[in-house]
Coordinates of C-alpha atoms and ligand atoms in Angstrom, one line a residue:
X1 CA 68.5 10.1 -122.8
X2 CA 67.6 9.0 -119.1
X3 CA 70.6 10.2 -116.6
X4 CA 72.0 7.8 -114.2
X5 CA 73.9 8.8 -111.3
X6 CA 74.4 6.7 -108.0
X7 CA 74.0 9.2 -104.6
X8 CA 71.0 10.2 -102.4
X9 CA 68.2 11.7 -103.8
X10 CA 67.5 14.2 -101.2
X11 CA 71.0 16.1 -102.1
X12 CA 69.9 16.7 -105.9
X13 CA 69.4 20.2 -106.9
X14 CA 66.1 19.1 -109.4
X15 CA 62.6 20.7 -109.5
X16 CA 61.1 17.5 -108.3
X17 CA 62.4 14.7 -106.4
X18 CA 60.0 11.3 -106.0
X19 CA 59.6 9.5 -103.1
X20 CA 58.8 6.1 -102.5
X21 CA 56.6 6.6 -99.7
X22 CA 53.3 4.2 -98.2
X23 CA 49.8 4.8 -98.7
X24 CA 49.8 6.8 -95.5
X25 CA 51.9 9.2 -96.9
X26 CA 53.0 10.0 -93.5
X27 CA 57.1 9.2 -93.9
X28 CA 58.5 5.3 -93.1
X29 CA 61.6 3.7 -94.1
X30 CA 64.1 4.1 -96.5
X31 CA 64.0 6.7 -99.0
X32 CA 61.2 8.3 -97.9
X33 CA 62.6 8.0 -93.8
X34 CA 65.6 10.0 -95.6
X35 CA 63.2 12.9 -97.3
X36 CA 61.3 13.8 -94.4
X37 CA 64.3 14.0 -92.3
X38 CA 66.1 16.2 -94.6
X39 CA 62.2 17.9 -95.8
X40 CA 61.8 18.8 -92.1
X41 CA 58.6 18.9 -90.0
X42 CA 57.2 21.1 -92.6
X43 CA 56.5 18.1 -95.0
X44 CA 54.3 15.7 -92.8
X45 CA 52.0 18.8 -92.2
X46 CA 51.5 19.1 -95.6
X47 CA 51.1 15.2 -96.5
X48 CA 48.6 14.6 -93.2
X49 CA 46.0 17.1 -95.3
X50 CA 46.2 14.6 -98.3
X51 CA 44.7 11.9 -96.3
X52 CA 47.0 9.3 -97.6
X53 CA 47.5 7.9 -101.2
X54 CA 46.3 4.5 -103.1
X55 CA 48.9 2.5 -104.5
X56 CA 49.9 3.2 -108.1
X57 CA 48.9 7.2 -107.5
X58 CA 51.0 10.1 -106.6
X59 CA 50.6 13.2 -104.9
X60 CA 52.6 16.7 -104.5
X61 CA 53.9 18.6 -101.9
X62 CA 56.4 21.1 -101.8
X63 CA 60.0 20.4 -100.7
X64 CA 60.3 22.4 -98.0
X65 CA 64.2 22.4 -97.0
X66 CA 65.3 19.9 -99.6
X67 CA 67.1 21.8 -102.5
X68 CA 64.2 20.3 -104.7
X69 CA 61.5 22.7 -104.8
X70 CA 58.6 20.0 -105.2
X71 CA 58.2 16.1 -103.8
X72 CA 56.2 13.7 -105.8
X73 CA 54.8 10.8 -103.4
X74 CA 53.9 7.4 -105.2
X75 CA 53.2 4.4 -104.0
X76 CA 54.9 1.3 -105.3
X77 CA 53.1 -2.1 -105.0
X78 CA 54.5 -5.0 -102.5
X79 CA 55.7 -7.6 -104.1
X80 CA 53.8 -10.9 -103.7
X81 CA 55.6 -13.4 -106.4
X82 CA 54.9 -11.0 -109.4
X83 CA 51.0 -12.2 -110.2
X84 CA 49.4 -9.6 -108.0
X85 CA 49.6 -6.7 -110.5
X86 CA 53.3 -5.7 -109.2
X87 CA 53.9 -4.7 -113.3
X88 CA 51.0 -2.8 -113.4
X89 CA 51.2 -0.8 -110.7
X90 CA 54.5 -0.2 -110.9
X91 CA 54.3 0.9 -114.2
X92 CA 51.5 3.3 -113.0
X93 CA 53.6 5.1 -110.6
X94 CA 55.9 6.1 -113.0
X95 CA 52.8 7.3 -115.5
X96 CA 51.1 8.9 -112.4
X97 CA 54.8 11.0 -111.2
X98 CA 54.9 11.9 -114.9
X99 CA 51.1 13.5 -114.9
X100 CA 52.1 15.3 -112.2
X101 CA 55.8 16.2 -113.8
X102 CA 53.5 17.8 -116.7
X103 CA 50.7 19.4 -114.9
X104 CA 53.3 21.2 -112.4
X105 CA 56.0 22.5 -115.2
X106 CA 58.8 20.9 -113.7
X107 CA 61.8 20.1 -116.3
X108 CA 63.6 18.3 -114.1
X109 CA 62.6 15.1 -111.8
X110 CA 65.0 12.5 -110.0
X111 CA 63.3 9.0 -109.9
X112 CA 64.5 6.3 -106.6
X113 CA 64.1 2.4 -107.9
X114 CA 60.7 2.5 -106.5
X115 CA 59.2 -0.8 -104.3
X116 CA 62.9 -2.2 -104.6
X117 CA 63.8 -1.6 -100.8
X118 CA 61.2 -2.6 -98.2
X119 CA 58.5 -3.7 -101.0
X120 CA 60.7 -6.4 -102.2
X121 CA 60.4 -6.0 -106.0
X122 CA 63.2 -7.7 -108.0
X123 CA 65.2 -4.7 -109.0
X124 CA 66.4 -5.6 -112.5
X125 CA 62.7 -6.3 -113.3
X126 CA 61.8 -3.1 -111.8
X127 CA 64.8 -1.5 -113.7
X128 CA 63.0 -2.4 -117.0
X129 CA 59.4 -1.3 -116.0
X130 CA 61.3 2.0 -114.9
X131 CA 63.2 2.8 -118.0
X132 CA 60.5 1.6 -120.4
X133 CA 58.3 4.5 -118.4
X134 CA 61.0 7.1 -118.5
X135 CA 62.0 6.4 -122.5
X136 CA 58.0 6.4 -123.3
X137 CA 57.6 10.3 -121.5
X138 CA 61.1 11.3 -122.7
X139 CA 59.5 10.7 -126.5
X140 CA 57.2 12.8 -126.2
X141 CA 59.1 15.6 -123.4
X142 CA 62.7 15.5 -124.7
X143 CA 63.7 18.6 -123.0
X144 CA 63.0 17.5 -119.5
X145 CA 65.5 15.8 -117.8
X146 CA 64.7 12.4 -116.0
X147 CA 67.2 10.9 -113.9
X148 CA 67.9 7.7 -112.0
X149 CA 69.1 7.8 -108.7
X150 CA 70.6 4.3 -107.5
X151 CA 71.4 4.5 -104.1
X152 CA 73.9 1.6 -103.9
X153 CA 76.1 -0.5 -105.9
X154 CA 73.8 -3.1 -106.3
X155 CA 71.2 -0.6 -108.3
X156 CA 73.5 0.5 -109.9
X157 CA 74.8 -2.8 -111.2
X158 CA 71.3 -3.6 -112.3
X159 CA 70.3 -0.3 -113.7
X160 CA 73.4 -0.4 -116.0
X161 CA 72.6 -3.7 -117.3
X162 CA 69.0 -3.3 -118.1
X163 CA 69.9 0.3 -119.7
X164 CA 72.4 -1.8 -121.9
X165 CA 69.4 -4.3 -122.7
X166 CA 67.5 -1.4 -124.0
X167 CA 69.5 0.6 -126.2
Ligands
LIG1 P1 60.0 0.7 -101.1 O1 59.2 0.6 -99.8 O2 59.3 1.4 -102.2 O3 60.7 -0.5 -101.5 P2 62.6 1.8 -100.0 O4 62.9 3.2 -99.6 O5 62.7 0.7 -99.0 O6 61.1 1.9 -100.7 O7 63.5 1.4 -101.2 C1 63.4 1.9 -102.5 C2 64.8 2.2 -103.1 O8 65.3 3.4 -102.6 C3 65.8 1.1 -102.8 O9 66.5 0.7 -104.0 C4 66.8 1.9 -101.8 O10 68.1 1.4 -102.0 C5 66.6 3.3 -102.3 N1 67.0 4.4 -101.4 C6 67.0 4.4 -100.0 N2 67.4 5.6 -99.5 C7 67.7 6.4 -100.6 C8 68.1 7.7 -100.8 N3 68.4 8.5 -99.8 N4 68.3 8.2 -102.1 C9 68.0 7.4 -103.1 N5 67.5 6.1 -103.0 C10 67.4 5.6 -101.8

């Protein structure tokens, strides 16, 4: 089962958080303006080593003052109209947090609806490629818990309905 709460991902108490950052991995908008505020200065220290981040990959850093203890970074694709590999590369992000998820022994990571702020990705479409990505690694990982964090109404709203789709 995928948990859904609505609230703002840098309060959760998880092992990992993921944020929706750019390929510069050095903080922006949005969620990711919100992490490294509440990370601290620590954080871009530690993301100007990685020497940014192509889209569809993610990277680690530690969490610094967030109660989460690790921060995965992905990059979401912009959307263009939807036939410029937007799918794909969203679906990779997920795939990518999730190497990272297993490779780090975290059992339990807090997902944002990734490229659906700035990047412009329709959210209910986005919604499906998420929870398709989170029920495939929950299969095969059923003790790690996977939440979704919608940050509004309007998420939430979506979310809800696509999880209804999919049941
Ligand atoms: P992107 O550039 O990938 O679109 P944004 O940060 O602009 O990233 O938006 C991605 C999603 O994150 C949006 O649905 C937005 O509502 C949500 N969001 C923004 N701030 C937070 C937060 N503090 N916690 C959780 N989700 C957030």
């Amino acid at each position: 089962m995928i948990n859904m709460i609505k609230g703002d991902i840098t309060t959760l108490k998880v092992d990992a958080i993921v944020n929706a950052a750019n390929n510069s991995l050095l903080g922006g908008d949005g969620v990711d303006g919100a992490i490294h505020r509440a990370a601290g200065p620590g954080l871009v220290e530690e993301c100007r080593k990685l020497g940014g981040c192509p889209t569809g990959e993610a990277r680690i850093t530690k969490g610094y003052r967030l109660p989460a203890e690790w921060i995965i970074h992905t990059i979401g694709p912009i959307w263009l109209g939807g036939s410029n590999e937007e799918d794909r590369l969203l679906s990779m992000c997920y795939k990518s947090c999730f190497e990272l998820v297993e490779q780090n022994g975290i059992t339990s990571v807090a997902f944002p609806s990734i490229s659906t702020g700035a990047y412009g990705f329709p959210i209910e479409r986005a919604g499906r490629i998420a929870f398709k990505e989170m029920c495939n690694f929950k299969s095969n990982h059923e003790s790690i818990e996977v939440i979704a964090v919608c940050f509004n109404d309007h998420v939430y709203d979506c979310y809800r309905k696509v999880m209804k789709e999919t049941r």
